[in-house]
Amino acid sequence: MTEKHFFTNLPYLITISLATLAIWYFKVEDIGMLVFAGIVFLLLLLVKNTIYTLPFMLNMLFMISQTEWNLSEIPLYLYIVPALLILGFIAHTIIYKVRVFGGSLFVGLLWLAIAAIISTAINSFALDMTTLLIFIVAVFFVYLYAFLANTLKGDHVLYLIKIFVILGAMIAIQVTLFYLNPDIDIIDAIETKKLDLGWGISNFVATYLIMFIATTTYFVKKYKMHIFWILLALFEVVTLLFTLSRAGIIAFMLTTVLLVVYMFVKYEHKWNLLLNLLIGIAIFIGLGFLFKEYFITIWERIDLYGLDDNGRIELWQEAWTKFNENRVFGAGVFAREAENEWRMFHNTVLNIMAWFGSFGLVALLIQFIAIIRVFFTKLTQEKAILLIALIGANMHGMVDNIYMM
């Protein structure tokens, strides 16, 4: 078995996510994170193509079962893990003589990091732990991107789609397990929007599901066995509804239009696909009748017709005011006043403007233009589905903190 075949075969990728699910469920992420970080470290030392570290790094995002800490209570392993990863990056750079600089998105990310550092420095009264952490995170993201951009070898877009599809199934199972917990009253959890998987609350769970449902659609079109992939996607759609993220649900509804166009354009087996979609929809409706109490409660909770803005408009007005007060470099990451909390403005563009001013807004525009150029250079079916996934996530980001987080 070749190196590439071993690292990219489906059972291997599924095993990694099953391990992640077990670590999350049994709340042993302190061990799991260190083990996964250790594997990444070894791979960085032993394998030249860093793409094979990606399944472990992405799975680590969904491993943490609780995050009820403040800065003074962050567990030790969350300091060890990034330190171990950075050591691995540095060692890989030395061993394989990598030039860690540049990449299609490098300028936009670097500019955004500079905006974050300048704005934070200007608006901070003292160099405390929080300020230092913002500086470190800003630099780390630029370094991480530059390292990966210069060490990923070959076209691995399909590999990324496979990882996303498996992660989507895993997150849907996590949501299901949350509601199946005997200590959880499902109706009460829906009415009070209690969903919290540790690594993310309802809105963040929703955005990942939007992206991963979109990538599952790629296999609906690619393989004639439509019904399996349709049922998998519908399972994730049901769990998306149970996130109670109204903005996420609306963003997915809009994304669905793009997904339908994607599935049927330039496709030879349209009638077969349509039949399977109708079967899937019939099963979805059947589930609605079988568990109607839950779905009625969800419908009442999200209240799509009511379109209550939940204070969003007021937040956006506050963001605009903050921008007008600090037009060049913004008011910093603590621009939104809230006692002992780090709060945001629930809109990607306005949040950047309030935090980092015009300087940050230019960085955001550069970044988005660079992303568009990457996708539309030799657009393929694989790139198209990832672009739709990204559009869905960013639509959600217009009313939530998704991009910022």
mmCIF file of C-alpha atoms in Angstrom:
data_model
loop_
_atom_site.group_PDB
_atom_site.id
_atom_site.type_symbol
_atom_site.label_atom_id
_atom_site.label_comp_id
_atom_site.label_asym_id
_atom_site.label_seq_id
_atom_site.Cartn_x
_atom_site.Cartn_y
_atom_site.Cartn_z
ATOM 1 C CA MET A 1 0.000 0.000 0.000
ATOM 2 C CA THR A 2 1.454 3.384 -0.994
ATOM 3 C CA GLU A 3 1.784 6.272 1.428
ATOM 4 C CA LYS A 4 -0.866 8.273 -0.445
ATOM 5 C CA HIS A 5 -3.340 5.377 -0.555
ATOM 6 C CA PHE A 6 -2.950 4.673 3.164
ATOM 7 C CA PHE A 7 -3.476 8.278 4.279
ATOM 8 C CA THR A 8 -6.385 8.980 1.929
ATOM 9 C CA ASN A 9 -8.454 5.789 2.121
ATOM 10 C CA LEU A 10 -11.945 6.159 3.586
ATOM 11 C CA PRO A 11 -11.666 3.620 6.488
ATOM 12 C CA TYR A 12 -8.588 5.484 7.770
ATOM 13 C CA LEU A 13 -10.378 8.859 7.738
ATOM 14 C CA ILE A 14 -13.518 7.374 9.327
ATOM 15 C CA THR A 15 -11.421 5.775 12.095
ATOM 16 C CA ILE A 16 -9.905 9.157 12.983
ATOM 17 C CA SER A 17 -13.369 10.732 13.321
ATOM 18 C CA LEU A 18 -14.727 7.748 15.286
ATOM 19 C CA ALA A 19 -11.822 8.212 17.706
ATOM 20 C CA THR A 20 -12.688 11.921 17.926
ATOM 21 C CA LEU A 21 -16.335 11.084 18.636
ATOM 22 C CA ALA A 22 -15.341 8.667 21.426
ATOM 23 C CA ILE A 23 -12.927 11.202 22.961
ATOM 24 C CA TRP A 24 -15.654 13.879 22.907
ATOM 25 C CA TYR A 25 -18.350 11.559 24.270
ATOM 26 C CA PHE A 26 -16.251 10.225 27.171
ATOM 27 C CA LYS A 27 -14.848 13.715 27.888
ATOM 28 C CA VAL A 28 -11.193 12.702 27.684
ATOM 29 C CA GLU A 29 -10.096 15.492 25.356
ATOM 30 C CA ASP A 30 -7.136 16.268 27.617
ATOM 31 C CA ILE A 31 -5.697 12.912 26.534
ATOM 32 C CA GLY A 32 -7.167 12.953 23.006
ATOM 33 C CA MET A 33 -5.842 16.398 22.083
ATOM 34 C CA LEU A 34 -2.334 15.491 23.236
ATOM 35 C CA VAL A 35 -2.429 12.165 21.353
ATOM 36 C CA PHE A 36 -3.636 13.806 18.119
ATOM 37 C CA ALA A 37 -1.116 16.652 18.482
ATOM 38 C CA GLY A 38 1.603 14.045 19.036
ATOM 39 C CA ILE A 39 0.578 12.218 15.846
ATOM 40 C CA VAL A 40 0.655 15.498 13.911
ATOM 41 C CA PHE A 41 4.111 16.208 15.340
ATOM 42 C CA LEU A 42 5.403 12.814 14.181
ATOM 43 C CA LEU A 43 3.857 13.192 10.736
ATOM 44 C CA LEU A 44 5.519 16.594 10.385
ATOM 45 C CA LEU A 45 8.873 14.986 11.146
ATOM 46 C CA LEU A 46 8.443 11.904 8.951
ATOM 47 C CA VAL A 47 6.295 12.937 5.958
ATOM 48 C CA LYS A 48 7.114 15.737 3.512
ATOM 49 C CA ASN A 49 3.524 16.419 2.363
ATOM 50 C CA THR A 50 1.714 18.068 5.295
ATOM 51 C CA ILE A 51 -1.740 17.400 3.824
ATOM 52 C CA TYR A 52 -1.826 14.180 5.845
ATOM 53 C CA THR A 53 -1.854 16.143 9.113
ATOM 54 C CA LEU A 54 -5.124 17.805 8.107
ATOM 55 C CA PRO A 55 -7.581 15.081 9.275
ATOM 56 C CA PHE A 56 -6.065 15.174 12.770
ATOM 57 C CA MET A 57 -5.940 18.978 13.014
ATOM 58 C CA LEU A 58 -9.516 19.384 11.756
ATOM 59 C CA ASN A 59 -10.869 16.634 14.015
ATOM 60 C CA MET A 60 -9.254 18.302 17.015
ATOM 61 C CA LEU A 61 -11.620 21.235 16.495
ATOM 62 C CA PHE A 62 -14.575 19.021 17.441
ATOM 63 C CA MET A 63 -13.051 17.085 20.317
ATOM 64 C CA ILE A 64 -13.460 19.440 23.270
ATOM 65 C CA SER A 65 -16.553 18.581 25.320
ATOM 66 C CA GLN A 66 -16.701 21.706 27.488
ATOM 67 C CA THR A 67 -15.234 25.230 27.461
ATOM 68 C CA GLU A 68 -16.574 26.827 30.625
ATOM 69 C CA TRP A 69 -13.324 28.548 31.524
ATOM 70 C CA ASN A 70 -11.967 32.059 31.755
ATOM 71 C CA LEU A 71 -8.379 32.892 30.788
ATOM 72 C CA SER A 72 -7.032 31.915 34.219
ATOM 73 C CA GLU A 73 -8.713 28.490 34.056
ATOM 74 C CA ILE A 74 -7.695 27.312 30.575
ATOM 75 C CA PRO A 75 -6.378 23.747 31.056
ATOM 76 C CA LEU A 76 -2.688 23.018 30.575
ATOM 77 C CA TYR A 77 -3.171 20.788 27.520
ATOM 78 C CA LEU A 78 -4.518 23.747 25.511
ATOM 79 C CA TYR A 79 -1.135 25.417 25.954
ATOM 80 C CA ILE A 80 0.853 22.243 25.261
ATOM 81 C CA VAL A 81 -1.042 21.345 22.052
ATOM 82 C CA PRO A 82 -0.331 24.558 20.064
ATOM 83 C CA ALA A 83 3.247 24.605 21.393
ATOM 84 C CA LEU A 84 3.745 21.019 20.160
ATOM 85 C CA LEU A 85 2.227 21.870 16.774
ATOM 86 C CA ILE A 86 4.428 24.946 16.350
ATOM 87 C CA LEU A 87 7.514 22.901 17.262
ATOM 88 C CA GLY A 88 6.442 20.392 14.611
ATOM 89 C CA PHE A 89 6.010 23.154 12.021
ATOM 90 C CA ILE A 90 9.463 24.562 12.800
ATOM 91 C CA ALA A 91 11.095 21.118 12.723
ATOM 92 C CA HIS A 92 9.405 20.318 9.384
ATOM 93 C CA THR A 93 10.591 23.637 7.972
ATOM 94 C CA ILE A 94 14.188 22.853 8.937
ATOM 95 C CA ILE A 95 14.153 19.169 7.891
ATOM 96 C CA TYR A 96 12.563 19.736 4.490
ATOM 97 C CA LYS A 97 14.027 23.231 3.887
ATOM 98 C CA VAL A 98 10.628 24.922 3.424
ATOM 99 C CA ARG A 99 10.266 28.630 2.662
ATOM 100 C CA VAL A 100 7.401 29.663 4.945
ATOM 101 C CA PHE A 101 6.281 32.802 3.176
ATOM 102 C CA GLY A 102 3.616 33.668 0.611
ATOM 103 C CA GLY A 103 0.500 31.978 -0.728
ATOM 104 C CA SER A 104 -2.669 33.203 -2.432
ATOM 105 C CA LEU A 105 -4.248 34.444 0.815
ATOM 106 C CA PHE A 106 -1.046 35.527 2.546
ATOM 107 C CA VAL A 107 -1.339 39.280 1.919
ATOM 108 C CA GLY A 108 -4.960 39.475 3.117
ATOM 109 C CA LEU A 109 -4.267 37.450 6.250
ATOM 110 C CA LEU A 110 -1.091 39.366 7.059
ATOM 111 C CA TRP A 111 -2.880 42.696 6.632
ATOM 112 C CA LEU A 112 -5.720 41.498 8.866
ATOM 113 C CA ALA A 113 -3.238 40.365 11.522
ATOM 114 C CA ILE A 114 -1.479 43.733 11.397
ATOM 115 C CA ALA A 115 -4.862 45.451 11.735
ATOM 116 C CA ALA A 116 -5.667 43.329 14.791
ATOM 117 C CA ILE A 117 -2.317 44.059 16.436
ATOM 118 C CA ILE A 118 -2.367 47.829 15.750
ATOM 119 C CA SER A 119 -5.995 48.225 16.812
ATOM 120 C CA THR A 120 -5.468 46.204 19.991
ATOM 121 C CA ALA A 121 -2.296 48.125 20.859
ATOM 122 C CA ILE A 122 -3.986 51.493 20.331
ATOM 123 C CA ASN A 123 -7.079 50.602 22.338
ATOM 124 C CA SER A 124 -5.427 48.718 25.216
ATOM 125 C CA PHE A 125 -4.507 50.546 28.379
ATOM 126 C CA ALA A 126 -1.909 47.938 29.342
ATOM 127 C CA LEU A 127 -0.075 44.942 27.913
ATOM 128 C CA ASP A 128 -1.978 42.250 29.820
ATOM 129 C CA MET A 129 -2.448 38.524 29.151
ATOM 130 C CA THR A 130 -5.509 39.101 26.958
ATOM 131 C CA THR A 131 -3.728 41.635 24.750
ATOM 132 C CA LEU A 132 -0.700 39.368 24.432
ATOM 133 C CA LEU A 133 -2.956 36.434 23.495
ATOM 134 C CA ILE A 134 -4.545 38.463 20.681
ATOM 135 C CA PHE A 135 -1.073 39.299 19.330
ATOM 136 C CA ILE A 136 -0.034 35.631 19.470
ATOM 137 C CA VAL A 137 -3.223 34.407 17.770
ATOM 138 C CA ALA A 138 -2.910 37.002 14.978
ATOM 139 C CA VAL A 139 0.674 35.989 14.220
ATOM 140 C CA PHE A 140 -0.072 32.262 14.587
ATOM 141 C CA PHE A 141 -2.847 32.273 11.968
ATOM 142 C CA VAL A 142 -0.611 33.974 9.397
ATOM 143 C CA TYR A 143 2.208 31.540 10.158
ATOM 144 C CA LEU A 144 -0.128 28.521 10.033
ATOM 145 C CA TYR A 145 -1.486 29.576 6.648
ATOM 146 C CA ALA A 146 1.961 30.324 5.195
ATOM 147 C CA PHE A 147 3.301 26.993 6.467
ATOM 148 C CA LEU A 148 0.454 24.940 4.992
ATOM 149 C CA ALA A 149 0.359 26.933 1.744
ATOM 150 C CA ASN A 150 3.996 26.097 1.127
ATOM 151 C CA THR A 151 4.034 22.479 2.312
ATOM 152 C CA LEU A 152 0.823 21.024 0.858
ATOM 153 C CA LYS A 153 1.854 19.218 -2.301
ATOM 154 C CA GLY A 154 -0.553 18.344 -5.117
ATOM 155 C CA ASP A 155 -4.288 18.767 -5.674
ATOM 156 C CA HIS A 156 -6.131 17.530 -2.577
ATOM 157 C CA VAL A 157 -9.502 19.226 -3.003
ATOM 158 C CA LEU A 158 -11.346 15.893 -3.177
ATOM 159 C CA TYR A 159 -9.446 14.744 -0.075
ATOM 160 C CA LEU A 160 -10.721 17.811 1.772
ATOM 161 C CA ILE A 161 -14.287 17.107 0.629
ATOM 162 C CA LYS A 162 -14.025 13.546 1.981
ATOM 163 C CA ILE A 163 -12.839 14.839 5.354
ATOM 164 C CA PHE A 164 -15.683 17.387 5.453
ATOM 165 C CA VAL A 165 -18.317 14.753 4.657
ATOM 166 C CA ILE A 166 -17.084 12.496 7.465
ATOM 167 C CA LEU A 167 -16.916 15.427 9.894
ATOM 168 C CA GLY A 168 -20.481 16.378 8.963
ATOM 169 C CA ALA A 169 -21.727 12.903 9.858
ATOM 170 C CA MET A 170 -19.768 12.993 13.120
ATOM 171 C CA ILE A 171 -21.181 16.377 14.167
ATOM 172 C CA ALA A 172 -24.709 15.208 13.342
ATOM 173 C CA ILE A 173 -24.100 12.212 15.632
ATOM 174 C CA GLN A 174 -22.795 14.551 18.356
ATOM 175 C CA VAL A 175 -26.006 16.614 18.167
ATOM 176 C CA THR A 176 -28.072 13.419 18.292
ATOM 177 C CA LEU A 177 -26.158 12.133 21.333
ATOM 178 C CA PHE A 178 -26.638 15.485 23.075
ATOM 179 C CA TYR A 179 -30.419 15.199 22.771
ATOM 180 C CA LEU A 180 -30.437 11.477 23.636
ATOM 181 C CA ASN A 181 -28.699 12.166 26.944
ATOM 182 C CA PRO A 182 -31.116 10.849 29.636
ATOM 183 C CA ASP A 183 -30.493 14.014 31.668
ATOM 184 C CA ILE A 184 -31.830 16.154 28.802
ATOM 185 C CA ASP A 185 -35.531 16.938 28.406
ATOM 186 C CA ILE A 186 -35.730 17.290 24.617
ATOM 187 C CA ILE A 187 -38.703 19.668 24.562
ATOM 188 C CA ASP A 188 -37.162 21.875 27.245
ATOM 189 C CA ALA A 189 -33.781 21.809 25.439
ATOM 190 C CA ILE A 190 -35.490 22.965 22.233
ATOM 191 C CA GLU A 191 -37.537 25.678 23.932
ATOM 192 C CA THR A 192 -34.504 27.073 25.769
ATOM 193 C CA LYS A 193 -31.954 26.435 22.974
ATOM 194 C CA LYS A 194 -29.635 24.494 25.263
ATOM 195 C CA LEU A 195 -27.496 22.856 22.599
ATOM 196 C CA ASP A 196 -23.848 23.124 23.598
ATOM 197 C CA LEU A 197 -21.371 20.543 22.343
ATOM 198 C CA GLY A 198 -18.476 22.100 24.243
ATOM 199 C CA TRP A 199 -16.448 23.040 21.187
ATOM 200 C CA GLY A 200 -19.385 25.052 19.893
ATOM 201 C CA ILE A 201 -22.846 26.355 20.729
ATOM 202 C CA SER A 202 -25.820 26.146 18.383
ATOM 203 C CA ASN A 203 -24.777 28.876 15.913
ATOM 204 C CA PHE A 204 -21.279 27.471 15.383
ATOM 205 C CA VAL A 205 -22.606 23.923 15.050
ATOM 206 C CA ALA A 206 -25.047 25.213 12.433
ATOM 207 C CA THR A 207 -22.337 26.810 10.289
ATOM 208 C CA TYR A 208 -20.233 23.653 10.197
ATOM 209 C CA LEU A 209 -23.325 21.637 9.274
ATOM 210 C CA ILE A 210 -24.136 24.073 6.449
ATOM 211 C CA MET A 211 -20.646 23.576 5.020
ATOM 212 C CA PHE A 212 -20.550 19.824 5.487
ATOM 213 C CA ILE A 213 -24.068 19.191 4.145
ATOM 214 C CA ALA A 214 -22.996 21.106 1.034
ATOM 215 C CA THR A 215 -19.953 18.872 0.557
ATOM 216 C CA THR A 216 -22.115 15.759 1.003
ATOM 217 C CA THR A 217 -24.095 17.012 -2.001
ATOM 218 C CA TYR A 218 -20.957 16.492 -4.086
ATOM 219 C CA PHE A 219 -21.323 12.719 -3.625
ATOM 220 C CA VAL A 220 -25.070 12.875 -4.301
ATOM 221 C CA LYS A 221 -24.146 14.028 -7.794
ATOM 222 C CA LYS A 222 -20.961 12.007 -8.231
ATOM 223 C CA TYR A 223 -22.312 8.516 -7.486
ATOM 224 C CA LYS A 224 -25.414 6.838 -8.909
ATOM 225 C CA MET A 225 -26.269 5.465 -5.450
ATOM 226 C CA HIS A 226 -27.971 8.799 -4.741
ATOM 227 C CA ILE A 227 -30.264 7.659 -1.957
ATOM 228 C CA PHE A 228 -27.478 6.821 0.534
ATOM 229 C CA TRP A 229 -25.900 10.267 0.246
ATOM 230 C CA ILE A 230 -29.291 11.971 0.214
ATOM 231 C CA LEU A 231 -30.267 10.212 3.461
ATOM 232 C CA LEU A 232 -26.942 11.164 5.037
ATOM 233 C CA ALA A 233 -27.475 14.794 4.031
ATOM 234 C CA LEU A 234 -31.066 14.711 5.353
ATOM 235 C CA PHE A 235 -29.835 13.309 8.678
ATOM 236 C CA GLU A 236 -27.545 16.333 8.939
ATOM 237 C CA VAL A 237 -30.376 18.679 7.888
ATOM 238 C CA VAL A 238 -32.533 17.318 10.721
ATOM 239 C CA THR A 239 -29.738 17.920 13.224
ATOM 240 C CA LEU A 240 -29.312 21.413 11.756
ATOM 241 C CA LEU A 241 -32.943 22.098 12.651
ATOM 242 C CA PHE A 242 -32.228 20.898 16.184
ATOM 243 C CA THR A 243 -29.491 23.533 16.547
ATOM 244 C CA LEU A 244 -32.331 26.091 16.686
ATOM 245 C CA SER A 245 -30.032 28.526 14.884
ATOM 246 C CA ARG A 246 -32.548 30.575 12.935
ATOM 247 C CA ALA A 247 -29.860 32.445 11.008
ATOM 248 C CA GLY A 248 -28.129 29.160 10.237
ATOM 249 C CA ILE A 249 -31.361 27.562 9.022
ATOM 250 C CA ILE A 250 -32.170 30.557 6.794
ATOM 251 C CA ALA A 251 -28.594 30.569 5.428
ATOM 252 C CA PHE A 252 -28.925 26.871 4.615
ATOM 253 C CA MET A 253 -32.279 27.435 2.876
ATOM 254 C CA LEU A 254 -30.588 30.014 0.646
ATOM 255 C CA THR A 255 -27.611 27.701 0.115
ATOM 256 C CA THR A 256 -30.007 24.915 -0.941
ATOM 257 C CA VAL A 257 -30.895 26.917 -4.069
ATOM 258 C CA LEU A 258 -27.235 26.827 -5.120
ATOM 259 C CA LEU A 259 -26.996 23.125 -4.249
ATOM 260 C CA VAL A 260 -30.017 22.231 -6.395
ATOM 261 C CA VAL A 261 -28.533 24.128 -9.343
ATOM 262 C CA TYR A 262 -25.201 22.381 -8.727
ATOM 263 C CA MET A 263 -26.777 18.911 -8.698
ATOM 264 C CA PHE A 264 -28.811 19.258 -11.882
ATOM 265 C CA VAL A 265 -26.604 21.376 -14.143
ATOM 266 C CA LYS A 266 -24.655 19.277 -16.673
ATOM 267 C CA TYR A 267 -25.909 16.006 -15.186
ATOM 268 C CA GLU A 268 -27.070 13.084 -17.325
ATOM 269 C CA HIS A 269 -29.207 11.194 -14.789
ATOM 270 C CA LYS A 270 -31.558 14.006 -13.783
ATOM 271 C CA TRP A 271 -34.720 11.897 -13.509
ATOM 272 C CA ASN A 272 -33.025 9.258 -11.387
ATOM 273 C CA LEU A 273 -31.653 11.974 -9.128
ATOM 274 C CA LEU A 274 -35.054 13.677 -8.904
ATOM 275 C CA LEU A 275 -36.746 10.402 -7.940
ATOM 276 C CA ASN A 276 -34.217 9.776 -5.177
ATOM 277 C CA LEU A 277 -34.602 13.339 -3.899
ATOM 278 C CA LEU A 278 -38.386 12.881 -3.758
ATOM 279 C CA ILE A 279 -37.915 9.624 -1.819
ATOM 280 C CA GLY A 280 -35.621 11.450 0.594
ATOM 281 C CA ILE A 281 -38.117 14.292 1.033
ATOM 282 C CA ALA A 282 -40.905 11.748 1.663
ATOM 283 C CA ILE A 283 -38.784 10.126 4.401
ATOM 284 C CA PHE A 284 -38.092 13.577 5.856
ATOM 285 C CA ILE A 285 -41.844 14.349 5.953
ATOM 286 C CA GLY A 286 -42.472 10.931 7.517
ATOM 287 C CA LEU A 287 -40.005 11.740 10.279
ATOM 288 C CA GLY A 288 -41.834 15.021 10.770
ATOM 289 C CA PHE A 289 -45.088 13.197 11.455
ATOM 290 C CA LEU A 290 -43.406 10.542 13.605
ATOM 291 C CA PHE A 291 -41.714 13.132 15.833
ATOM 292 C CA LYS A 292 -44.154 15.975 15.253
ATOM 293 C CA GLU A 293 -44.024 17.154 18.864
ATOM 294 C CA TYR A 294 -40.339 17.991 18.478
ATOM 295 C CA PHE A 295 -40.686 19.587 15.046
ATOM 296 C CA ILE A 296 -43.652 21.700 16.122
ATOM 297 C CA THR A 297 -41.627 22.932 19.091
ATOM 298 C CA ILE A 298 -38.695 23.723 16.768
ATOM 299 C CA TRP A 299 -41.009 25.634 14.418
ATOM 300 C CA GLU A 300 -42.458 27.652 17.294
ATOM 301 C CA ARG A 301 -39.001 28.311 18.737
ATOM 302 C CA ILE A 302 -37.354 29.601 15.568
ATOM 303 C CA ASP A 303 -40.482 31.513 14.420
ATOM 304 C CA LEU A 304 -39.337 32.186 10.844
ATOM 305 C CA TYR A 305 -42.451 34.212 10.091
ATOM 306 C CA GLY A 306 -41.958 36.493 13.083
ATOM 307 C CA LEU A 307 -38.467 37.543 11.919
ATOM 308 C CA ASP A 308 -37.585 39.080 15.274
ATOM 309 C CA ASP A 309 -34.125 40.572 14.824
ATOM 310 C CA ASN A 310 -33.087 39.548 18.386
ATOM 311 C CA GLY A 311 -31.402 42.901 18.843
ATOM 312 C CA ARG A 312 -29.218 42.514 15.745
ATOM 313 C CA ILE A 313 -30.183 45.894 14.239
ATOM 314 C CA GLU A 314 -29.289 47.651 17.460
ATOM 315 C CA LEU A 315 -25.929 45.851 17.492
ATOM 316 C CA TRP A 316 -25.240 46.838 13.883
ATOM 317 C CA GLN A 317 -26.038 50.455 14.695
ATOM 318 C CA GLU A 318 -23.617 50.266 17.638
ATOM 319 C CA ALA A 319 -20.944 48.792 15.335
ATOM 320 C CA TRP A 320 -21.448 51.643 12.860
ATOM 321 C CA THR A 321 -21.140 54.162 15.678
ATOM 322 C CA LYS A 322 -17.906 52.552 16.889
ATOM 323 C CA PHE A 323 -16.550 52.672 13.346
ATOM 324 C CA ASN A 324 -17.397 56.354 12.966
ATOM 325 C CA GLU A 325 -15.611 57.099 16.236
ATOM 326 C CA ASN A 326 -12.475 55.219 15.156
ATOM 327 C CA ARG A 327 -12.495 55.146 11.361
ATOM 328 C CA VAL A 328 -8.854 54.326 10.669
ATOM 329 C CA PHE A 329 -7.926 51.511 13.083
ATOM 330 C CA GLY A 330 -11.236 50.808 14.821
ATOM 331 C CA ALA A 331 -12.075 50.438 18.490
ATOM 332 C CA GLY A 332 -10.355 47.100 19.079
ATOM 333 C CA VAL A 333 -11.678 43.622 19.812
ATOM 334 C CA PHE A 334 -13.379 44.849 22.980
ATOM 335 C CA ALA A 335 -15.282 47.563 21.122
ATOM 336 C CA ARG A 336 -18.621 46.138 22.168
ATOM 337 C CA GLU A 337 -19.103 47.122 25.769
ATOM 338 C CA ALA A 338 -20.140 44.237 27.997
ATOM 339 C CA GLU A 339 -19.028 43.602 31.551
ATOM 340 C CA ASN A 340 -16.335 40.886 31.814
ATOM 341 C CA GLU A 341 -17.238 39.451 28.406
ATOM 342 C CA TRP A 342 -15.807 39.389 24.915
ATOM 343 C CA ARG A 343 -18.751 40.277 22.700
ATOM 344 C CA MET A 344 -19.220 40.751 18.971
ATOM 345 C CA PHE A 345 -21.519 42.542 16.531
ATOM 346 C CA HIS A 346 -23.062 39.579 14.656
ATOM 347 C CA ASN A 347 -22.015 40.685 11.186
ATOM 348 C CA THR A 348 -18.659 39.969 9.552
ATOM 349 C CA VAL A 349 -18.236 43.285 7.728
ATOM 350 C CA LEU A 350 -19.538 45.548 10.503
ATOM 351 C CA ASN A 351 -17.565 43.590 13.106
ATOM 352 C CA ILE A 352 -14.317 44.122 11.183
ATOM 353 C CA MET A 353 -15.139 47.810 10.724
ATOM 354 C CA ALA A 354 -15.904 48.314 14.425
ATOM 355 C CA TRP A 355 -12.852 46.360 15.578
ATOM 356 C CA PHE A 356 -10.187 47.280 13.022
ATOM 357 C CA GLY A 357 -11.627 50.270 11.134
ATOM 358 C CA SER A 358 -10.987 51.036 7.465
ATOM 359 C CA PHE A 359 -7.566 49.388 7.716
ATOM 360 C CA GLY A 360 -9.216 46.083 8.662
ATOM 361 C CA LEU A 361 -11.969 46.484 6.073
ATOM 362 C CA VAL A 362 -9.374 46.768 3.300
ATOM 363 C CA ALA A 363 -7.723 43.590 4.640
ATOM 364 C CA LEU A 364 -11.065 41.775 4.553
ATOM 365 C CA LEU A 365 -11.719 42.878 0.961
ATOM 366 C CA ILE A 366 -8.228 41.755 -0.114
ATOM 367 C CA GLN A 367 -8.853 38.396 1.541
ATOM 368 C CA PHE A 368 -12.240 37.876 -0.117
ATOM 369 C CA ILE A 369 -10.906 38.878 -3.551
ATOM 370 C CA ALA A 370 -8.022 36.418 -3.129
ATOM 371 C CA ILE A 371 -10.441 33.634 -2.145
ATOM 372 C CA ILE A 372 -12.616 34.307 -5.219
ATOM 373 C CA ARG A 373 -9.534 34.201 -7.463
ATOM 374 C CA VAL A 374 -8.483 30.850 -5.975
ATOM 375 C CA PHE A 375 -11.874 29.288 -6.631
ATOM 376 C CA PHE A 376 -12.483 30.673 -10.122
ATOM 377 C CA THR A 377 -9.034 29.753 -11.432
ATOM 378 C CA LYS A 378 -9.839 26.519 -13.296
ATOM 379 C CA LEU A 379 -13.215 26.049 -11.599
ATOM 380 C CA THR A 380 -14.045 22.345 -11.170
ATOM 381 C CA GLN A 381 -16.967 20.398 -9.690
ATOM 382 C CA GLU A 382 -14.938 19.967 -6.501
ATOM 383 C CA LYS A 383 -14.032 23.649 -6.231
ATOM 384 C CA ALA A 384 -17.631 24.623 -6.984
ATOM 385 C CA ILE A 385 -19.047 22.615 -4.071
ATOM 386 C CA LEU A 386 -16.465 24.020 -1.649
ATOM 387 C CA LEU A 387 -17.288 27.520 -2.897
ATOM 388 C CA ILE A 388 -20.999 26.914 -2.201
ATOM 389 C CA ALA A 389 -20.088 25.666 1.278
ATOM 390 C CA LEU A 390 -18.067 28.827 1.883
ATOM 391 C CA ILE A 391 -20.882 31.054 0.567
ATOM 392 C CA GLY A 392 -23.317 29.332 2.957
ATOM 393 C CA ALA A 393 -20.999 29.918 5.912
ATOM 394 C CA ASN A 394 -20.483 33.565 4.999
ATOM 395 C CA MET A 395 -24.227 34.161 4.558
ATOM 396 C CA HIS A 396 -24.617 32.917 8.119
ATOM 397 C CA GLY A 397 -21.778 35.271 9.073
ATOM 398 C CA MET A 398 -23.867 38.274 8.038
ATOM 399 C CA VAL A 399 -26.061 37.819 11.150
ATOM 400 C CA ASP A 400 -23.787 35.826 13.484
ATOM 401 C CA ASN A 401 -20.192 35.790 14.738
ATOM 402 C CA ILE A 402 -19.161 32.852 12.562
ATOM 403 C CA TYR A 403 -16.325 34.389 10.537
ATOM 404 C CA MET A 404 -14.862 36.150 13.566
ATOM 405 C CA MET A 405 -14.816 33.001 15.696
#
